[in-house]
mmCIF file of C-alpha atoms and ligand atoms in Angstrom:
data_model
loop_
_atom_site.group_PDB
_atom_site.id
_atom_site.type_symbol
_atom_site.label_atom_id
_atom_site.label_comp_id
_atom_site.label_asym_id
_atom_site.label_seq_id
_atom_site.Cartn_x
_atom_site.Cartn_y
_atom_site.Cartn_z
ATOM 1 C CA UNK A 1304 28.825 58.172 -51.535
ATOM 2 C CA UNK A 1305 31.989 56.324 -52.018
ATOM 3 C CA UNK A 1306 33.204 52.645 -51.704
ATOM 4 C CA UNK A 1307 35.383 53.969 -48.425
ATOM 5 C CA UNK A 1308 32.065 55.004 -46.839
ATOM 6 C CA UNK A 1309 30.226 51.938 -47.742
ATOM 7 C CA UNK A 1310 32.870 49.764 -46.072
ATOM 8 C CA UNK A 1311 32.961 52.256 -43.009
ATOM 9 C CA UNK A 1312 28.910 51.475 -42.945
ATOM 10 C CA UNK A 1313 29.603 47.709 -42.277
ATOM 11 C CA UNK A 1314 31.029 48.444 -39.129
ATOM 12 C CA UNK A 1315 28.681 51.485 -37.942
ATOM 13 C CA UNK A 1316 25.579 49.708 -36.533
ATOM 14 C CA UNK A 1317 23.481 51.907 -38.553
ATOM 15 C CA UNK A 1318 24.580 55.761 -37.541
ATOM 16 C CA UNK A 1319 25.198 57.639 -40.644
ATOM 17 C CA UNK A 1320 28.670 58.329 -41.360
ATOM 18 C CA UNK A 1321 29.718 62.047 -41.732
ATOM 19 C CA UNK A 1322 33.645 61.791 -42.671
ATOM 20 C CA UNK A 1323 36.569 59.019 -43.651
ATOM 21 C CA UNK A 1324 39.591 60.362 -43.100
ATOM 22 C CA UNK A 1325 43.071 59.005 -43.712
ATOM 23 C CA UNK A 1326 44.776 58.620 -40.727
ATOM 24 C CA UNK A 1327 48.549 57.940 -39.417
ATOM 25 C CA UNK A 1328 51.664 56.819 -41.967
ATOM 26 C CA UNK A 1329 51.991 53.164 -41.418
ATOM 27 C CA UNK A 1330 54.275 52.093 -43.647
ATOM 28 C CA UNK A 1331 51.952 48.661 -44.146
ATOM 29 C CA UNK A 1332 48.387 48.872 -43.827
ATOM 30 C CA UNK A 1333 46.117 51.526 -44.628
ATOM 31 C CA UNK A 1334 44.287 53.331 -42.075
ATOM 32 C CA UNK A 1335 41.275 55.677 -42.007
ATOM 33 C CA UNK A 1336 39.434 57.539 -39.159
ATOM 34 C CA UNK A 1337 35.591 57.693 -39.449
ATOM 35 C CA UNK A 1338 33.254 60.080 -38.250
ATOM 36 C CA UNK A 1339 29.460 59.416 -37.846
ATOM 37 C CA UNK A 1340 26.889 62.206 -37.425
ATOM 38 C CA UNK A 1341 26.969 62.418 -33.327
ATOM 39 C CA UNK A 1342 31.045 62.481 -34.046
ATOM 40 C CA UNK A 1343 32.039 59.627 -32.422
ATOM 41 C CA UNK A 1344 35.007 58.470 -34.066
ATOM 42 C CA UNK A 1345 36.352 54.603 -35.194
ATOM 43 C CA UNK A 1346 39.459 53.516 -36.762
ATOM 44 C CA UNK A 1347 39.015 51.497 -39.874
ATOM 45 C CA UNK A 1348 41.922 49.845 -41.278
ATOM 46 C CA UNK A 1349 42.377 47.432 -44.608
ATOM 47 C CA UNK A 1350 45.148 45.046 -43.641
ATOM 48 C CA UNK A 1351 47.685 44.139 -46.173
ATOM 49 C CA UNK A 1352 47.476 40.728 -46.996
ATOM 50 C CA UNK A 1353 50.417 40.482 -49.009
ATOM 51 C CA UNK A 1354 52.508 41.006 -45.206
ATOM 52 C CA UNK A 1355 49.955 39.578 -43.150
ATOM 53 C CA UNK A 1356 49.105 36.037 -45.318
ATOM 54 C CA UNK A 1357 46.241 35.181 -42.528
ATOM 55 C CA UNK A 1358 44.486 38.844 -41.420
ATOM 56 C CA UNK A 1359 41.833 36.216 -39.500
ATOM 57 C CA UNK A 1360 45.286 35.408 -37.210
ATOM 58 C CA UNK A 1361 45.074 39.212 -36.151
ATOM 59 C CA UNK A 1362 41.601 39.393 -35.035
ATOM 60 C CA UNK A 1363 41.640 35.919 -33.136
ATOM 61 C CA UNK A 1364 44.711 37.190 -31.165
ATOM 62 C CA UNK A 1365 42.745 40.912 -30.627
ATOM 63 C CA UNK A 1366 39.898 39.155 -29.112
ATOM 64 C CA UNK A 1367 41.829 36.658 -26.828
ATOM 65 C CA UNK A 1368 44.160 39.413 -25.158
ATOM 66 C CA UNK A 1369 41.928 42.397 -25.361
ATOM 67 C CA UNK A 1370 39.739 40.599 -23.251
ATOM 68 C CA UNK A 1371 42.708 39.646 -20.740
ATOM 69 C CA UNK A 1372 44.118 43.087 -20.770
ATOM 70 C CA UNK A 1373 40.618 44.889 -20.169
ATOM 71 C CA UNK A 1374 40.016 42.211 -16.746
ATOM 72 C CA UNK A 1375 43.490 42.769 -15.329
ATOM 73 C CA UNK A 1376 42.810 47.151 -16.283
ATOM 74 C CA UNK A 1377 40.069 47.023 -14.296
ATOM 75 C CA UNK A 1378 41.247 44.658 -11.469
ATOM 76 C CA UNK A 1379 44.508 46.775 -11.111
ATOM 77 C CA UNK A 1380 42.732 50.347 -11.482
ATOM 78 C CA UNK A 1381 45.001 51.413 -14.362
ATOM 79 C CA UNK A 1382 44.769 54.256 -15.791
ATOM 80 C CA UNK A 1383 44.748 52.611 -19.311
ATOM 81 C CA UNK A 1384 42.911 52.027 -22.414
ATOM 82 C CA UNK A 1385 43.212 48.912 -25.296
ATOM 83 C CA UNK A 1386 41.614 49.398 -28.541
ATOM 84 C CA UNK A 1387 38.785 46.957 -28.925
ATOM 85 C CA UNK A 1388 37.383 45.127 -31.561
ATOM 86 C CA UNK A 1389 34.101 46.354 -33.041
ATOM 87 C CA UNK A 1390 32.430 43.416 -34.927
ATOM 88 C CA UNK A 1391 30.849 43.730 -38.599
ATOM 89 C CA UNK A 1392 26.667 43.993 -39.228
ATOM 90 C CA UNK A 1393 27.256 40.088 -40.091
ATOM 91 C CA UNK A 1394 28.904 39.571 -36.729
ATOM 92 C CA UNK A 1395 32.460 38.830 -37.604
ATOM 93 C CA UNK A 1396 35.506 40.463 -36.687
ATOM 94 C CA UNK A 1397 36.216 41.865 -40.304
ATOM 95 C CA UNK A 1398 34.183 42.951 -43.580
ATOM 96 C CA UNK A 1399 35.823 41.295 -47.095
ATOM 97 C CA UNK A 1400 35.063 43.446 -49.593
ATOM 98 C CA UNK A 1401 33.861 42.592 -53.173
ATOM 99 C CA UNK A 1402 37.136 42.713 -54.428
ATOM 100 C CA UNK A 1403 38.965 40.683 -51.675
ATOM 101 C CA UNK A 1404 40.161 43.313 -49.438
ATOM 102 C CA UNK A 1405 40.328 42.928 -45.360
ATOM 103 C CA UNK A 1406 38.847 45.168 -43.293
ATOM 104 C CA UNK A 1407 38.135 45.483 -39.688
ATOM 105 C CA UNK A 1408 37.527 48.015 -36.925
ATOM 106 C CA UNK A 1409 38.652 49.144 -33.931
ATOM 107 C CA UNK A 1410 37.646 51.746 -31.027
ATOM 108 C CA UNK A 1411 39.668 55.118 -31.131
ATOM 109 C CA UNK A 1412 41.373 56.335 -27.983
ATOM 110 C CA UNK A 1413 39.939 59.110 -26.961
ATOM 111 C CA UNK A 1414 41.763 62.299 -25.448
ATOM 112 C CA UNK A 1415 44.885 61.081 -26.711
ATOM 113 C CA UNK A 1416 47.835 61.747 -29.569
ATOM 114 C CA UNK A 1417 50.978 60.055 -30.453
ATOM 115 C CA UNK A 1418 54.243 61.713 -31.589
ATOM 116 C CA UNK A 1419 56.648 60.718 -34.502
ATOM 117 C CA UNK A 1420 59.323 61.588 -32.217
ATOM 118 C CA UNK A 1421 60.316 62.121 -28.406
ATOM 119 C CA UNK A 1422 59.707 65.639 -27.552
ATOM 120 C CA UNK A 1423 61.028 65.142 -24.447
ATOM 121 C CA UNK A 1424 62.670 63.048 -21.597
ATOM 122 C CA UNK A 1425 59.250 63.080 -19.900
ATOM 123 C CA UNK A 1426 57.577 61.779 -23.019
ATOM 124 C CA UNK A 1427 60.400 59.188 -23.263
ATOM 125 C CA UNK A 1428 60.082 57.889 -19.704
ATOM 126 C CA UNK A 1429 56.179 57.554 -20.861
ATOM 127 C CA UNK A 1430 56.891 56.094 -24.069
ATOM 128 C CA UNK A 1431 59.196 52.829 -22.232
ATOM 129 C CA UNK A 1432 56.413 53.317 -19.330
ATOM 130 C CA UNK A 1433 53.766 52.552 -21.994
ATOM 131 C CA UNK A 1434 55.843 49.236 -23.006
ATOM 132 C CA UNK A 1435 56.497 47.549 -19.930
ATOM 133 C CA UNK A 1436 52.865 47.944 -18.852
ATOM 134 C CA UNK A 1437 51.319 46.429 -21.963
ATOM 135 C CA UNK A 1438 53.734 43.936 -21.560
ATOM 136 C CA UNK A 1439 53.183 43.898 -17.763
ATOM 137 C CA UNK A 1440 49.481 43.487 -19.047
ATOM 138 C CA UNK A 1441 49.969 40.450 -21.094
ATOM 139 C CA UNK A 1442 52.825 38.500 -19.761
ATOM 140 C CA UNK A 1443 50.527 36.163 -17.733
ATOM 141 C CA UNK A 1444 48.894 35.064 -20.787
ATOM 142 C CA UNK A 1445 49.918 31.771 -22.115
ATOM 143 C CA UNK A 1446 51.690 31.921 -25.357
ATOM 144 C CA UNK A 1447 49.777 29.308 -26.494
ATOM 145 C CA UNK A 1448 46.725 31.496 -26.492
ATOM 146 C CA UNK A 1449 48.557 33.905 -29.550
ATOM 147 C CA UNK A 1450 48.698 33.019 -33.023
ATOM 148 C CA UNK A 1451 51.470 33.643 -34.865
ATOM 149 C CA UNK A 1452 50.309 36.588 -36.843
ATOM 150 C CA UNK A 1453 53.597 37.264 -39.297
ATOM 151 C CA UNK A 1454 55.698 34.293 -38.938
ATOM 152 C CA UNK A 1455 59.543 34.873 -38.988
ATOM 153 C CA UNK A 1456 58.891 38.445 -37.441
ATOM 154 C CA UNK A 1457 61.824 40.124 -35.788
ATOM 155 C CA UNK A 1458 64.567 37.160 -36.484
ATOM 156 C CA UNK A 1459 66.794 38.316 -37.821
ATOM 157 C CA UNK A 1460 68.851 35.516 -39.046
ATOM 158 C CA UNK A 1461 65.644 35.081 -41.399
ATOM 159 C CA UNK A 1462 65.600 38.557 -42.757
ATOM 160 C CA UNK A 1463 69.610 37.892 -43.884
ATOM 161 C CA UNK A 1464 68.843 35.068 -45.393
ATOM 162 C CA UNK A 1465 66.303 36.789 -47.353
ATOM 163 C CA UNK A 1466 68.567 39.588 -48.141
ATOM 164 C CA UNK A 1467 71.161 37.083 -49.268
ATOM 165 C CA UNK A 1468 68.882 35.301 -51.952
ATOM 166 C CA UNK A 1469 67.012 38.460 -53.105
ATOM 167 C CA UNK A 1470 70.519 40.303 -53.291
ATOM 168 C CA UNK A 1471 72.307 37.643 -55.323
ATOM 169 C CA UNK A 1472 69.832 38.363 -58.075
ATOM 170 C CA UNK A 1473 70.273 41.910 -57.949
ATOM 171 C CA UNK A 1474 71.643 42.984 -60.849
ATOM 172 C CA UNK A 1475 71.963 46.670 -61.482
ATOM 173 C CA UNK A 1476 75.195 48.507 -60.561
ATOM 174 C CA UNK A 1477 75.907 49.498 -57.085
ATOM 175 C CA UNK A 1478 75.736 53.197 -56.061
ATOM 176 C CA UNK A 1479 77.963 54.124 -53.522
ATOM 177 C CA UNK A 1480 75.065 54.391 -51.063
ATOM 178 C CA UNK A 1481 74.024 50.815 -52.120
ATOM 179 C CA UNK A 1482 77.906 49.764 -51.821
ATOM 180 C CA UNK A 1483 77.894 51.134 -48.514
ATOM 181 C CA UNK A 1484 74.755 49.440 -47.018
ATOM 182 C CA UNK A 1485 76.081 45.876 -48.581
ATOM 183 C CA UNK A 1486 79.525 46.590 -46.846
ATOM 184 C CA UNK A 1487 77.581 47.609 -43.352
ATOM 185 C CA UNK A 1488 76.184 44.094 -43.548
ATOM 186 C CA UNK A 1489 78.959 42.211 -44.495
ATOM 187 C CA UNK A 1490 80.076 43.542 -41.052
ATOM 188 C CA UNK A 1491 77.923 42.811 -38.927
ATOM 189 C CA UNK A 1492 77.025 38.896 -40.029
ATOM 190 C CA UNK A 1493 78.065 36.857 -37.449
ATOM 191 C CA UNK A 1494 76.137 39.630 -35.022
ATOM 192 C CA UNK A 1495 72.523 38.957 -36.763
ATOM 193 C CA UNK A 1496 72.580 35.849 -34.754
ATOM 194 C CA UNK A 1497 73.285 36.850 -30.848
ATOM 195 C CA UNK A 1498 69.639 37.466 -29.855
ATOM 196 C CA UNK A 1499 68.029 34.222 -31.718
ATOM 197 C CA UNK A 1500 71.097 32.051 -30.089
ATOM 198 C CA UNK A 1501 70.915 33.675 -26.907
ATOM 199 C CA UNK A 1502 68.699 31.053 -25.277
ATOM 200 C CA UNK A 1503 66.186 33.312 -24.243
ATOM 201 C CA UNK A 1504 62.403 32.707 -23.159
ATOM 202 C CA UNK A 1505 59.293 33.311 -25.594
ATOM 203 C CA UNK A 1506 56.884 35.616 -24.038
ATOM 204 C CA UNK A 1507 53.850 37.255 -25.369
ATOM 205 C CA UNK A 1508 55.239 40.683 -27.203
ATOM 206 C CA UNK A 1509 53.903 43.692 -28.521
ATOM 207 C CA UNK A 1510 56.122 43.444 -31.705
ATOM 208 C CA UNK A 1511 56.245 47.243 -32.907
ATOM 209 C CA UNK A 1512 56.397 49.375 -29.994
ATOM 210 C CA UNK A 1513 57.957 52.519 -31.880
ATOM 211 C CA UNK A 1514 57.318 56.014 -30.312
ATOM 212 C CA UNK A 1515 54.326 57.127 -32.583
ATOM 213 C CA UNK A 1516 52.415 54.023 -31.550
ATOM 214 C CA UNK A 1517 52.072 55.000 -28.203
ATOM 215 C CA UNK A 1518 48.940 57.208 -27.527
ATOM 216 C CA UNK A 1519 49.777 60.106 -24.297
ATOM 217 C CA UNK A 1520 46.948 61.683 -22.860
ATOM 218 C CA UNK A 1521 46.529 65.179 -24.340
ATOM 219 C CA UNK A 1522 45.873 67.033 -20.657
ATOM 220 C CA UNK A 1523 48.064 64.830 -18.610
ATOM 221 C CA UNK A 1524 51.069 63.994 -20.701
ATOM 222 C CA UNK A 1525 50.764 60.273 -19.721
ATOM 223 C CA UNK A 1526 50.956 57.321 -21.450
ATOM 224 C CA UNK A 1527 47.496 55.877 -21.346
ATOM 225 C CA UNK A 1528 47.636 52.854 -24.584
ATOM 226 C CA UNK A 1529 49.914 51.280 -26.881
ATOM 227 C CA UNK A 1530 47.725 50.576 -30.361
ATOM 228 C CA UNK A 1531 49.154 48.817 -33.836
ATOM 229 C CA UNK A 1532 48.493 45.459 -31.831
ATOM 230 C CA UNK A 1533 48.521 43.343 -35.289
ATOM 231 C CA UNK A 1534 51.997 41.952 -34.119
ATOM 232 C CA UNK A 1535 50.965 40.838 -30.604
ATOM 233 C CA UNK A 1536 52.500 37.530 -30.388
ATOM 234 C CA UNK A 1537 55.246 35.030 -29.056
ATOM 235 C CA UNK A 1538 58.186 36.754 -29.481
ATOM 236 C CA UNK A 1539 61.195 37.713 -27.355
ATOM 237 C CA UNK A 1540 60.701 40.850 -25.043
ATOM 238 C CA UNK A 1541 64.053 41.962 -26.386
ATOM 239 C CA UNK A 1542 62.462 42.950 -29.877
ATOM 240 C CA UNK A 1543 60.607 45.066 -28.256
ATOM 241 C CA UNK A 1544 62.812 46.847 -25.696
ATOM 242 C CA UNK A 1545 65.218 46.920 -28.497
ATOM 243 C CA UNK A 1546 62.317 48.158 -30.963
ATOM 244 C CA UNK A 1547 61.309 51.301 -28.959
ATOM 245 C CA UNK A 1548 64.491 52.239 -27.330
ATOM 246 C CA UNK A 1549 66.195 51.922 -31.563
ATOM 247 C CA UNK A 1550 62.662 54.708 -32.337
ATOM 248 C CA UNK A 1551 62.889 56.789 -29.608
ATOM 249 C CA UNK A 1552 66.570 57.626 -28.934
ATOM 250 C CA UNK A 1553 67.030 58.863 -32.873
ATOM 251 C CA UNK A 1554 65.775 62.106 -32.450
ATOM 252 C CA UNK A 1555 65.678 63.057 -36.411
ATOM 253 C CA UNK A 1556 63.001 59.938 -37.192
ATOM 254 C CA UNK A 1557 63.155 57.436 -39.233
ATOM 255 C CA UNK A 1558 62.635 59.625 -42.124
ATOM 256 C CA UNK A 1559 65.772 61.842 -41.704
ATOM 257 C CA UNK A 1560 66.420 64.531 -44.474
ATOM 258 C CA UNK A 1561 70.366 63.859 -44.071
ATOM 259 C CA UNK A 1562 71.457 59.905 -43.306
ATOM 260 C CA UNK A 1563 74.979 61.316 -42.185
ATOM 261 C CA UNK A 1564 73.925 63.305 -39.320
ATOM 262 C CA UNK A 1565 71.941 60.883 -37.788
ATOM 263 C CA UNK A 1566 72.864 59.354 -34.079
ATOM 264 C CA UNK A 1567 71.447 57.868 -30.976
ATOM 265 C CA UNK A 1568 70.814 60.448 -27.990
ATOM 266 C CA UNK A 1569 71.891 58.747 -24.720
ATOM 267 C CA UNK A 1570 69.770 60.575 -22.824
ATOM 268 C CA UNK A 1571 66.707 59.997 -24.532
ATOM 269 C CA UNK A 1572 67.723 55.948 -24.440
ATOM 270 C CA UNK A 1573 68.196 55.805 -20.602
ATOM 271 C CA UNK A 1574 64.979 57.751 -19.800
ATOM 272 C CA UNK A 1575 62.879 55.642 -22.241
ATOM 273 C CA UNK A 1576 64.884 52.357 -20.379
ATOM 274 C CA UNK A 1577 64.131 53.749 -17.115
ATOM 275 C CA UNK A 1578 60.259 53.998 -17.421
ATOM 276 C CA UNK A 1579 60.278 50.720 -19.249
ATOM 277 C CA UNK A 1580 62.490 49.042 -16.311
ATOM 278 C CA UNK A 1581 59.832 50.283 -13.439
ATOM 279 C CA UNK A 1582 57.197 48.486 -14.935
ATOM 280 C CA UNK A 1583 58.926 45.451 -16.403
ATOM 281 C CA UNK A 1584 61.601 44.621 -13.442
ATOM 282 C CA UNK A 1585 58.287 42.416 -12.032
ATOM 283 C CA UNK A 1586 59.106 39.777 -14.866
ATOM 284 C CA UNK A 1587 61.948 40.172 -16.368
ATOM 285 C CA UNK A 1588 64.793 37.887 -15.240
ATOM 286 C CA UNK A 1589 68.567 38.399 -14.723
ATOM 287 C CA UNK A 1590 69.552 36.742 -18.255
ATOM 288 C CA UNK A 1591 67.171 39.251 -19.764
ATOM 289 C CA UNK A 1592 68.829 41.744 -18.235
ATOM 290 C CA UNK A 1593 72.172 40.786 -20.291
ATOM 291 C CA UNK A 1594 70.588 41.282 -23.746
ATOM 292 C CA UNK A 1595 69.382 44.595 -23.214
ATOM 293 C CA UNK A 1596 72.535 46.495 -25.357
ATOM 294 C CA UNK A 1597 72.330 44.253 -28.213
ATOM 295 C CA UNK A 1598 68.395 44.445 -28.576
ATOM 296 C CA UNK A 1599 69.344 47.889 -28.934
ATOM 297 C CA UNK A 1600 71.763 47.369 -31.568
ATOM 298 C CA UNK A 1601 70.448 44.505 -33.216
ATOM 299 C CA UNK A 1602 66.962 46.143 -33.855
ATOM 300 C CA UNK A 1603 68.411 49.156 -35.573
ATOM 301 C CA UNK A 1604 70.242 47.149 -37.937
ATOM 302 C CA UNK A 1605 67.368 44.647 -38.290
ATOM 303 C CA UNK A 1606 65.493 47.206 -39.472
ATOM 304 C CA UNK A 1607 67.806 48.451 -41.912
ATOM 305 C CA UNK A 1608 68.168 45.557 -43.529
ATOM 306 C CA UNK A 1609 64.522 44.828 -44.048
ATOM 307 C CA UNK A 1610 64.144 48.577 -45.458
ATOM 308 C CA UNK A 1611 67.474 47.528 -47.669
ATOM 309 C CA UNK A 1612 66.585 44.362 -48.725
ATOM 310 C CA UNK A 1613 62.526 45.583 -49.620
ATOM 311 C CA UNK A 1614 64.864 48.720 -51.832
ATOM 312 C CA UNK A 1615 66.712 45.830 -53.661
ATOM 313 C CA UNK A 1616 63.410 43.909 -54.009
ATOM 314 C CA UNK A 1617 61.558 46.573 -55.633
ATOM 315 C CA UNK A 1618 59.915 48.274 -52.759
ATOM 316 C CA UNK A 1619 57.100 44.648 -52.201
ATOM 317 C CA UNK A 1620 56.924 45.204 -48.374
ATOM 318 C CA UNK A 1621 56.939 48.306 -47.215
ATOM 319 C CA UNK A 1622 55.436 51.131 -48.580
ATOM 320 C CA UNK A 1623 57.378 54.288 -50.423
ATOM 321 C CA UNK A 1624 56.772 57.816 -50.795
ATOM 322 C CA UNK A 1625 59.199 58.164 -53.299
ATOM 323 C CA UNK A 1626 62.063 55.597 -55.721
ATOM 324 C CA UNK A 1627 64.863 55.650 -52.917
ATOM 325 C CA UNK A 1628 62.542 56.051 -49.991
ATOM 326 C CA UNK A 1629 63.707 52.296 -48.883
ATOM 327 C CA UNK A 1630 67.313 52.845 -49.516
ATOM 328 C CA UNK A 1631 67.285 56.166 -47.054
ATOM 329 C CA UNK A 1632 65.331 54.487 -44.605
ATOM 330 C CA UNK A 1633 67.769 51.881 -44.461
ATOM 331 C CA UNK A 1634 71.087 54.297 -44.548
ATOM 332 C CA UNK A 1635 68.914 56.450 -41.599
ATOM 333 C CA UNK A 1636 68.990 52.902 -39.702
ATOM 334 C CA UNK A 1637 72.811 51.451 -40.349
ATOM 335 C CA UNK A 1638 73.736 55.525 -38.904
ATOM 336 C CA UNK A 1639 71.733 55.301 -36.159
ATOM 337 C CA UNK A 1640 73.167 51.432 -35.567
ATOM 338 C CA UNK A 1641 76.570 53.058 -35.854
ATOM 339 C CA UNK A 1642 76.008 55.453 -33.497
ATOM 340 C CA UNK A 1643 74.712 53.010 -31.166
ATOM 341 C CA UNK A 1644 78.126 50.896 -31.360
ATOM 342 C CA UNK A 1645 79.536 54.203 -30.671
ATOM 343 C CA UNK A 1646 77.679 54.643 -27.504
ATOM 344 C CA UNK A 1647 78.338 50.982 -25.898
ATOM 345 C CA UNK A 1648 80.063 51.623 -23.083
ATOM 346 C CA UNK A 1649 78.276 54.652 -22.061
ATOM 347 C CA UNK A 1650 75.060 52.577 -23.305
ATOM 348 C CA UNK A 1651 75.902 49.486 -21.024
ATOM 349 C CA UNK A 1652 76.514 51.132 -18.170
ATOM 350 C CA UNK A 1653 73.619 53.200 -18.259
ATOM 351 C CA UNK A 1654 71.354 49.580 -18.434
ATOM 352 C CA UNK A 1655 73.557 48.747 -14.885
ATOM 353 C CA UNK A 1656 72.380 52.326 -13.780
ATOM 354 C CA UNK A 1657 68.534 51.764 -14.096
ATOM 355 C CA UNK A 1658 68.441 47.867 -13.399
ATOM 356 C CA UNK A 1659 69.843 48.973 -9.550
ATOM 357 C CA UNK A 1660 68.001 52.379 -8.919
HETATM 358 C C1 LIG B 2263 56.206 48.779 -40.066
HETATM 359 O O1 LIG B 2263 53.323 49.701 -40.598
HETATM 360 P P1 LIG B 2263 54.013 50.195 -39.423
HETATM 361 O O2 LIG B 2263 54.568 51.557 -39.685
HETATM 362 O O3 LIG B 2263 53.187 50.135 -38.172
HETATM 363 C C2 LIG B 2263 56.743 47.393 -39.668
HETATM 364 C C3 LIG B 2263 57.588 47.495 -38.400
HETATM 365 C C4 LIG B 2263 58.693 48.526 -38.567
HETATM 366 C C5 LIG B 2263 58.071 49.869 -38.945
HETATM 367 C C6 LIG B 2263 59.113 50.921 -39.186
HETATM 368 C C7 LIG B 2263 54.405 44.459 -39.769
HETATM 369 O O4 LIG B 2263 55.271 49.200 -39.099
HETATM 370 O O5 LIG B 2263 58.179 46.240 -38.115
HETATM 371 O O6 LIG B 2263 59.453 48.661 -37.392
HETATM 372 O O7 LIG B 2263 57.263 49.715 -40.148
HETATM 373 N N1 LIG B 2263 55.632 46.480 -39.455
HETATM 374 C C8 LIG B 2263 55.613 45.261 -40.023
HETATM 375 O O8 LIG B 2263 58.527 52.162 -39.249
HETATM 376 O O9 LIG B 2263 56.516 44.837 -40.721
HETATM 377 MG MG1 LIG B 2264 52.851 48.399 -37.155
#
C-alpha cells in the first residue's frame, strides 16, 4: 500500500480503498480520484500551500456557502449539485500529513464530465448558464461570511506590480518571444487599472470559472455544477464573466500548439454571455453592465501576465509541463487579448444584443 492510499484512508470512514487515480490538469493543486471497493468515488486533493498561504481559509469558506447553496438548491428545485465537504476520521475538514502536506476531500459529481474546450454553442450557453447560477446561488450571502482565500486574486494592478519588481531583476537576454510579451505590456499599462478603478461593488465570486470547471450532465448535456470552489470569495463579478467568457471563446485552449493562430470566436463569446445574462440579469445592475467588454479583455491579459511573470520567475506559481510552458501560455493569452481588441465593436454590441433580448 502506498502513502497516496493511506491519506485517501483518512477520509474513507473505513471502506477499503480499491484505486487513487490522478485526476484533471490543474495547473496548482494536485488532484486524485479514489475508488473504494463498492466504487463509489471521492475527490482527494493536496492544496498547494505555497499559493494558498492559509488552506484552513478554503475549507471555512466550503462549509459556510455549501451549506447556503444546498438550502436555496433545494428551496428553488434546481437541477444542481455543489461538491461537499467530507470531514477527516479526526473530524476536521482536512488531514496534515507527516510531512506537512494539506489534504482534504470532497464529494464527486456524479453523471457528469467537463470539457477543456467548448464543443459547441449549446455547451457554451451551458457553460455562462453554469456561472450566473452559482453566482445566482451565492449572491445573497454576505461577503462578510467569505474569507479571503488568496488575497490580491484577480487585481490586476497587483500582478503588474509584481511583474515590474520580479522583471527588473531579470537578467538573461530577451528572446524575441520574451521581447514581444514585455512590449504587449508596456501597451497596455494604463489599461491594467480600468476594472479595480471602476467603482464597482464586491460580491461573493466564484473566482475561476474556466470552461473545464464546469461539470455537464453526461445524458442531458446540461450544466448541473461548477467545482474548483477554492477561490470562492469577495471579488468583483466581472473577474468572473471576464474569466469564462476569456476560456471559452478561444477555441484552441489555453495550451495552443501555435501562439500565432490563436483568436477569440464571437460566436462562442455571445452564446456563453447569453446563458450567463439569463441567469444573472436578477442582480446585476446597469453599471455592471458597462464593464462587461473590458472584463473580457482585461482577464485575458491578466492572465498572461501572471503566466509571463511566473516564466520570468522561474516557473514558482504555476505548474509546467515543460521549460517554456509559462512563456507559451502567456503568448497563447496576449493573442487571444489581441484578438479580443480586434473584436470590440462587434464584441460591444453583441453585450447590447443579449442585455435587451
Ligand atoms: C489556475 O489550478 P487551476 O488550473 O484550477 C489559476 C487560475 C487560472 C488558471 C488558468 C488559484 O487554476 O487563476 O485562470 O490556472 N488558479 C489560481 O488555467 O491561481
Ligand atoms: Mg482553480
Amino acid at each position: 500500500m502506498n502513502n497516496l492510499n493511506v491519506i485517501a484512508e483518512q477520509f474513507a470512514s473505513g471502506r477499503t480503498i480499491t484505486e487513487v487515480a490522478e485526476f484533471g490538469n490543474g495547473n496548482i493543486n494536485d488532484t486524485y480520484i479514489v475508488t473504494d471497493a463498492t466504487q463509489e468515488k471521492f475527490v482527494l486533493q493536496r492544496i498547494n500551500t505555497h499559493v494558498f498561504k492559509q488552506p484552513q481559509r478554503i475549507m471555512q469558506n466550503m462549509r459556510a456557502f455549501t451549506e447556503h447553496v444546498h438550502q436555496r438548491v433545494q428551496k428553488e428545485s434546481r437541477m444542481w449539485q455543489s461538491p461537499r465537504v467530507i470531514p477527516a476520521q479526526d473530524g476536521n475538514d482536512f488531514f496534515i500529513d507527516p510531512t506537512g502536506n494539506f489534504w482534504r476531500a470532497i464529494s464527486f459529481i456524479q453523471n457528469a464530465r467537463s470539457y477543456d474546450t467548448i464543443t459547441n454553442l449549446a455547451h457554451a450557453r451551458e457553460v455562462g448558464s453554469a456561472l450566473g447560477t452559482f453566482q445566482s446561488l451565492i449572491s445573497d450571502l454576505p461577503i462578510t461570511s467569505l474569507a479571503d482565500t488568496l488575497e490580491g486574486f484577480h487585481i490586476t494592478p497587483l500582478y503588474l506590480k509584481h511583474y515590474d519588481h520580479v522583471h527588473a531583476q531579470h537578467k538573461r537576454t530577451p528572446s524575441p518571444e520574451v521581447k514581444h510579451a514585455i512590449q504587449f505590456i508596456e501597451d497596455r499599462r494604463t489599461f491594467a487599472f480600468t476594472l479595480e478603478n471602476a467603482g464597482l461593488t464586491q460580491r461573493p465570486i466564484h473566482g475561476d470559472p474556466k470552461v473545464n470547471n464546469v461539470m455537464v450532465h453526461n445524458e442531458t448535456g446540461k450544466a448541473i455544477s461548477i467545482v474548483d470552489l477554492d477561490t470562492v470569495k469577495p471579488g468583483l463579478v466581472h473577474y468572473d464573466i471576464g474569466d469564462c467568457i476569456r476560456s471559452g471563446s478561444n477555441p484552441f485552449g489555453e495550451d495552443a500548439e501555435n501562439w500565432e493562430t490563436v483568436h477569440y470566436n464571437p460566436e462562442i463569446g455571445s452564446a456563453i454571455l447569453e446563458g450567463y445574462l439569463a441567469e444573472a440579469q436578477a442582480f446585476l445592475t446597469a453599471a455592471d453592465y458597462e464593464h462587461l467588454f473590458t472584463s473580457v479583455r482585461l482577464l485575458a491579459f491578466e492572465l498572461g501576465l501572471r503566466f509571463f511573470t511566473d516564466y520570468l520567475a522561474g516557473d514558482v506559481y504555476f505548474k509546467v509541463k515543460y521549460p517554456e510552458h509559462n512563456l507559451q501560455r502567456a503568448l497563447v493569452q496576449f493573442q487571444l487579448t489581441r484578438s479580443i481588441e480586434a473584436h470590440e465593436a462587434e464584441i460591444r454590441n453583441n453585450i447590447k444584443k443579449a442585455i435587451s433580448a
